[in-house]
XYZ file of C-alpha atoms in Angstrom:
387
model
C 1.865 -12.318 27.013
C -0.852 -10.221 25.337
C -1.783 -9.941 21.655
C -4.248 -7.651 19.863
C -7.184 -9.062 17.877
C -10.097 -7.554 15.965
C -13.698 -8.576 16.581
C -16.738 -7.967 14.363
C -19.995 -9.296 15.759
C -22.152 -8.705 12.686
C -21.661 -7.682 9.010
C -21.411 -3.938 8.535
C -20.641 -3.344 12.190
C -17.461 -1.491 13.095
C -14.626 -3.741 14.203
C -13.600 -3.513 17.831
C -10.144 -4.411 19.105
C -9.307 -6.408 22.213
C -6.171 -7.700 23.908
C -6.100 -11.444 24.539
C -3.765 -13.353 26.829
C -1.558 -15.782 24.890
C -0.144 -18.996 26.252
C 3.565 -19.685 25.934
C 4.422 -20.592 22.359
C 5.476 -24.142 21.487
C 8.876 -24.770 19.861
C 8.968 -23.671 16.187
C 7.984 -26.183 13.505
C 10.447 -27.502 10.929
C 10.305 -24.380 8.722
C 9.250 -21.848 11.379
C 11.217 -19.284 13.325
C 10.356 -17.793 16.681
C 10.620 -14.013 16.411
C 10.807 -11.414 19.147
C 8.815 -8.540 17.625
C 10.478 -5.126 17.890
C 8.029 -3.131 15.727
C 4.698 -3.728 14.009
C 3.000 -1.411 11.490
C -0.780 -1.046 11.504
C -2.905 -1.426 8.394
C -6.628 -1.698 7.790
C -8.201 -5.156 8.267
C -10.159 -6.036 5.110
C -13.001 -8.022 6.652
C -14.802 -8.339 3.322
C -11.794 -9.985 1.671
C -11.359 -12.343 4.622
C -15.013 -13.344 4.309
C -14.771 -13.862 0.538
C -11.832 -16.251 0.830
C -13.386 -18.077 3.795
C -10.892 -16.827 6.383
C -13.291 -14.885 8.573
C -12.909 -15.735 12.256
C -14.413 -14.608 15.519
C -11.076 -13.023 16.471
C -8.913 -11.687 13.633
C -5.168 -11.238 14.323
C -4.133 -7.593 13.994
C -0.777 -6.262 12.838
C 0.932 -8.110 9.994
C 3.955 -5.987 9.028
C 6.613 -6.873 11.576
C 10.322 -6.510 12.246
C 12.207 -8.317 14.961
C 14.936 -10.708 16.066
C 15.012 -14.472 15.517
C 15.066 -16.248 18.880
C 14.883 -19.841 17.668
C 14.826 -21.602 14.302
C 13.155 -24.857 13.278
C 15.211 -27.928 12.315
C 14.790 -27.387 8.536
C 15.101 -23.587 8.428
C 17.810 -22.581 5.942
C 17.425 -18.807 5.647
C 17.878 -17.689 9.246
C 19.579 -18.443 12.525
C 19.174 -17.071 16.071
C 19.974 -13.353 16.486
C 19.234 -12.540 12.832
C 17.267 -9.309 12.349
C 14.265 -9.902 10.074
C 11.274 -8.114 8.540
C 8.212 -9.391 6.713
C 4.440 -9.525 6.297
C 2.388 -12.200 8.035
C 0.063 -14.064 5.626
C -3.703 -13.535 5.609
C -4.324 -16.944 7.189
C -1.834 -16.403 10.009
C -3.071 -17.251 13.493
C -0.454 -14.916 14.952
C -0.997 -11.267 15.803
C 2.018 -9.117 15.009
C 1.094 -7.040 18.047
C 2.575 -9.604 20.408
C 6.031 -9.793 21.954
C 6.911 -13.219 20.515
C 5.393 -14.981 17.484
C 5.982 -17.969 15.200
C 6.485 -17.248 11.474
C 7.235 -19.482 8.478
C 10.689 -18.595 7.133
C 9.313 -17.944 3.627
C 7.518 -14.796 4.809
C 10.634 -13.049 6.120
C 13.802 -11.438 4.773
C 16.910 -10.042 6.444
C 16.636 -6.501 7.814
C 19.636 -4.287 6.977
C 21.560 -3.338 10.081
C 21.336 0.412 9.454
C 17.516 0.372 9.078
C 15.610 0.977 12.307
C 12.839 -1.370 13.448
C 10.003 1.112 12.942
C 11.089 2.127 9.423
C 11.435 -1.504 8.321
C 7.968 -2.495 9.519
C 6.398 0.771 8.354
C 7.748 0.589 4.795
C 7.452 -3.064 3.817
C 3.752 -3.102 2.795
C 3.703 0.254 1.005
C 6.880 -0.799 -0.766
C 5.268 -4.076 -1.841
C 2.252 -2.209 -3.232
C 4.437 0.236 -5.129
C 6.573 -2.543 -6.617
C 3.535 -4.583 -7.616
C 2.074 -1.577 -9.400
C 5.140 0.037 -10.935
C 7.112 -3.060 -11.833
C 4.843 -6.063 -12.295
C 1.665 -4.296 -13.427
C 3.054 -1.214 -15.135
C 6.816 -1.493 -15.683
C 7.568 2.165 -15.087
C 10.727 3.272 -16.860
C 12.642 6.417 -17.847
C 10.501 8.735 -19.941
C 7.146 7.598 -18.577
C 4.894 10.018 -16.710
C 3.177 8.973 -13.508
C 0.217 10.675 -11.876
C -0.031 9.862 -8.172
C -3.302 10.809 -6.505
C -2.799 11.817 -2.874
C 0.950 11.680 -3.236
C 1.557 12.714 0.380
C -0.100 9.608 1.850
C 2.180 6.825 3.166
C 1.692 4.714 0.049
C 1.739 7.685 -2.311
C 5.071 8.867 -0.904
C 6.738 5.497 -1.535
C 5.163 5.261 -5.010
C 6.460 8.731 -5.921
C 9.958 7.832 -4.748
C 10.017 4.510 -6.612
C 8.713 6.116 -9.814
C 11.356 8.854 -9.627
C 14.056 6.284 -8.915
C 13.051 4.540 -12.152
C 13.408 7.792 -14.069
C 9.712 8.614 -14.473
C 8.212 12.101 -14.523
C 5.798 12.397 -11.578
C 2.681 14.536 -11.116
C 0.860 14.470 -7.744
C -2.353 15.705 -6.227
C -2.333 17.203 -2.723
C -5.311 17.157 -0.355
C -4.178 19.984 1.928
C -1.718 22.856 2.147
C 0.481 20.727 4.414
C 0.504 17.917 1.841
C 1.324 20.384 -0.935
C 4.280 21.798 0.992
C 5.522 18.286 1.782
C 5.406 17.235 -1.867
C 7.126 20.419 -3.022
C 10.003 19.686 -0.619
C 10.673 16.232 -2.064
C 14.056 15.723 -3.704
C 14.313 15.104 -6.555
C 11.341 17.441 -7.097
C 8.112 16.225 -8.668
C 7.132 17.785 -11.983
C 3.892 19.292 -10.682
C 1.758 19.324 -7.537
C -1.976 19.780 -8.177
C -3.681 21.245 -5.101
C -7.230 19.853 -4.924
C -7.881 20.911 -1.328
C -10.553 23.435 -2.301
C -12.018 21.576 -5.255
C -11.312 24.405 -7.702
C -8.625 22.661 -9.736
C -9.539 20.378 -12.629
C -7.136 17.436 -12.410
C -7.747 16.311 -16.001
C -7.175 19.832 -17.332
C -3.982 20.226 -15.300
C -2.589 16.887 -16.502
C -3.434 17.628 -20.124
C -1.760 21.019 -19.779
C 1.362 19.405 -18.271
C 1.515 16.829 -21.091
C 0.777 19.167 -23.988
C -2.762 17.843 -24.363
C -1.619 14.256 -24.956
C -2.602 12.683 -21.658
C -1.089 10.665 -18.836
C 0.285 7.191 -19.396
C 0.263 5.840 -15.841
C -2.202 6.603 -13.067
C -1.827 5.325 -9.513
C -5.149 5.613 -7.711
C -5.875 4.488 -4.190
C -9.528 5.273 -4.467
C -10.631 3.367 -7.489
C -10.018 5.232 -10.702
C -6.848 6.084 -12.512
C -5.253 6.428 -15.901
C -2.182 4.406 -16.789
C -1.197 3.456 -13.290
C -3.161 3.772 -10.099
C -1.546 2.862 -6.802
C -2.987 2.715 -3.319
C -1.801 5.831 -1.629
C -3.302 4.650 1.593
C -4.933 1.475 2.862
C -8.219 1.869 0.954
C -6.911 0.511 -2.292
C -4.374 0.912 -5.013
C -4.877 2.164 -8.541
C -2.185 2.094 -11.182
C -2.240 2.783 -14.844
C 1.045 2.072 -16.611
C 2.203 2.140 -20.198
C 2.589 -1.575 -20.948
C 3.639 -0.925 -24.502
C 6.781 0.949 -23.578
C 5.553 4.077 -25.339
C 8.397 6.623 -25.118
C 7.878 10.037 -23.604
C 7.976 12.634 -26.337
C 4.520 13.777 -27.340
C 2.513 10.898 -25.930
C 1.398 12.290 -22.608
C 1.908 11.255 -19.003
C 2.950 7.660 -18.491
C 1.950 6.991 -14.892
C -0.712 8.350 -12.564
C -0.861 7.507 -8.854
C -4.319 8.193 -7.435
C -5.517 8.187 -3.849
C -9.147 7.963 -4.789
C -11.768 8.612 -7.431
C -15.498 9.211 -7.490
C -17.446 6.429 -9.183
C -20.664 8.426 -9.233
C -22.266 11.525 -7.749
C -23.742 10.773 -4.347
C -25.993 13.325 -2.682
C -25.147 12.017 0.758
C -21.383 12.077 0.183
C -19.680 14.834 2.138
C -18.473 17.731 0.036
C -15.122 17.737 1.847
C -14.485 14.170 0.720
C -15.887 14.270 -2.783
C -14.113 17.475 -3.780
C -10.729 15.777 -3.283
C -11.431 12.919 -5.680
C -11.491 13.216 -9.470
C -14.389 11.553 -11.237
C -13.668 8.366 -13.170
C -14.516 10.206 -16.392
C -11.778 12.735 -15.605
C -9.300 9.904 -15.218
C -10.308 8.372 -18.553
C -10.076 11.826 -20.154
C -6.520 12.443 -18.960
C -5.366 8.950 -19.887
C -2.995 8.898 -22.854
C -2.697 6.517 -25.797
C -1.641 2.982 -24.876
C -2.061 3.673 -21.181
C -2.798 1.311 -18.327
C -5.248 1.924 -15.535
C -4.631 -0.207 -12.428
C -7.099 0.071 -9.596
C -7.998 -1.510 -6.282
C -11.639 -0.493 -6.652
C -13.215 -3.951 -6.560
C -16.633 -2.532 -7.511
C -15.418 -0.506 -10.474
C -18.187 -0.097 -13.053
C -17.474 1.092 -16.589
C -20.349 2.215 -18.792
C -20.218 1.547 -22.563
C -18.999 5.122 -23.308
C -16.164 4.614 -20.792
C -15.152 1.356 -22.422
C -15.350 2.944 -25.878
C -13.029 5.771 -24.792
C -10.543 3.245 -23.419
C -10.822 1.233 -26.645
C -10.079 4.260 -28.808
C -6.961 4.957 -26.729
C -5.856 1.323 -26.683
C -5.802 1.586 -22.888
C -6.174 -1.239 -20.384
C -7.629 -1.578 -16.891
C -5.906 -3.777 -14.297
C -6.667 -4.465 -10.648
C -4.108 -4.295 -7.880
C -4.438 -6.611 -4.903
C -1.183 -6.771 -2.972
C -2.417 -9.876 -1.124
C -2.002 -12.002 -4.273
C 1.626 -12.725 -3.352
C 0.553 -14.590 -0.216
C -2.614 -16.084 -1.697
C -0.483 -18.117 -4.107
C 2.974 -19.519 -3.426
C 3.833 -19.847 -7.129
C 5.635 -16.481 -7.113
C 7.233 -16.858 -3.663
C 10.753 -16.283 -4.974
C 9.750 -13.030 -6.681
C 7.883 -11.954 -3.565
C 10.938 -12.377 -1.339
C 13.100 -10.587 -3.928
C 10.727 -7.612 -3.777
C 10.933 -7.479 0.027
C 14.737 -7.653 -0.125
C 14.872 -4.834 -2.674
C 12.521 -2.698 -0.570
C 14.872 -3.062 2.392
C 17.893 -2.277 0.218
C 16.268 0.927 -1.073
C 15.223 1.877 2.454
C 18.792 1.346 3.619
C 20.247 3.420 0.748
C 17.815 6.323 1.251
C 15.761 5.870 -1.932
C 12.679 5.278 0.247
C 11.930 7.872 2.915
C 8.623 6.741 4.458
C 5.868 8.856 6.008
C 5.901 7.487 9.579
C 4.210 8.843 12.661
C 6.072 8.804 15.962
C 6.430 5.207 17.268
C 3.579 4.208 19.564
C 3.862 1.999 22.690
C 1.921 -1.265 22.778
C -0.585 -0.073 25.382
C -1.842 2.538 22.877
C -2.186 0.020 20.025
C -5.932 -0.431 20.487
C -6.721 3.273 20.047
C -4.299 3.606 17.137
C -5.795 0.591 15.380
C -9.281 2.082 15.678
C -8.018 5.208 13.889
C -6.368 3.107 11.161
C -9.484 0.966 10.670
C -11.518 4.135 10.075
C -8.904 5.209 7.516
C -8.227 8.413 9.429
C -4.428 8.138 9.818
C -2.411 10.381 7.486
C 0.932 8.839 8.446
C 1.871 5.176 8.854
C 1.239 4.079 12.437
C 3.918 1.824 13.945
C 3.887 0.122 17.340
C 7.346 -0.235 18.854
C 8.094 -2.718 21.620
């Protein structure tokens, strides 16, 4: 039985991926279940985070979002029994690679998969759904009347964030990075309020948002690149940025309530490619379009605010928060809430509220090549390996 692992020989070096032979698994522990994996979604391996929390290893397990069937349950397992269909996210410290036919998982990291949801959709939606919920519910509390700006709304994460925000009654504005993305966003139902095409770098995002909100600004910015207004969410695997109106400011002359952003420029870099930089608004643009009482939530761990930036945020009564979707598994204090989120994600996937951006399922023998693409952040749709 083979499993895929990542290997990084030295800091800064690109990670390489290798298949390793696995021995037969032992019987599950008291609270473990043995799962036959049917699908596993691929997401970027954050080697820096693993190093910071002392979890860096020579071989890093790859593939953490899994769906499958319970083969065997430990003696003290209460949630599941053999033949149950399950979905979940393996914890950061897991020794198991989700890209393996059979794995052992603690029962507290899994929830039941609805029967009508296919394996690939379950595995491919669970992490983006968790990010969107963390941003729009726990960090921002999006509600009817709020306005959300989602940067790179056509990315896998951005798509789920748009759908969750609309489901909660929010008005949604998106940026699109290509003509194909623009057409995709314009086809969404219910329709988004406005799609801002930044593919050619000619559109001023701040100006467009201020125009859409009558000059009053956005209340929530979701930004996957590092800078946002009220809510910034990770529209991809690089990060999540969410700015949400924590004060419950009603929509009616107060600007946009939520912005979802796929990336933002922290500074002007001469060596940064024009094709990349032109797609990202500058952090000053995000602060400019942020409305009164807004919240800016970002995954940019190196975010730097100069005194004028802080003063602008102060005058608006705005806040900056950081989104790290790994916090649920780094602390077990909120385990009940975490499992409730996963269950709700599956319910919304089953009912059609979530319609994920998935690529065609990939066989296991192509997992190595696909993971290399994901690690370079070059995949525009969620990659899912199906067994």
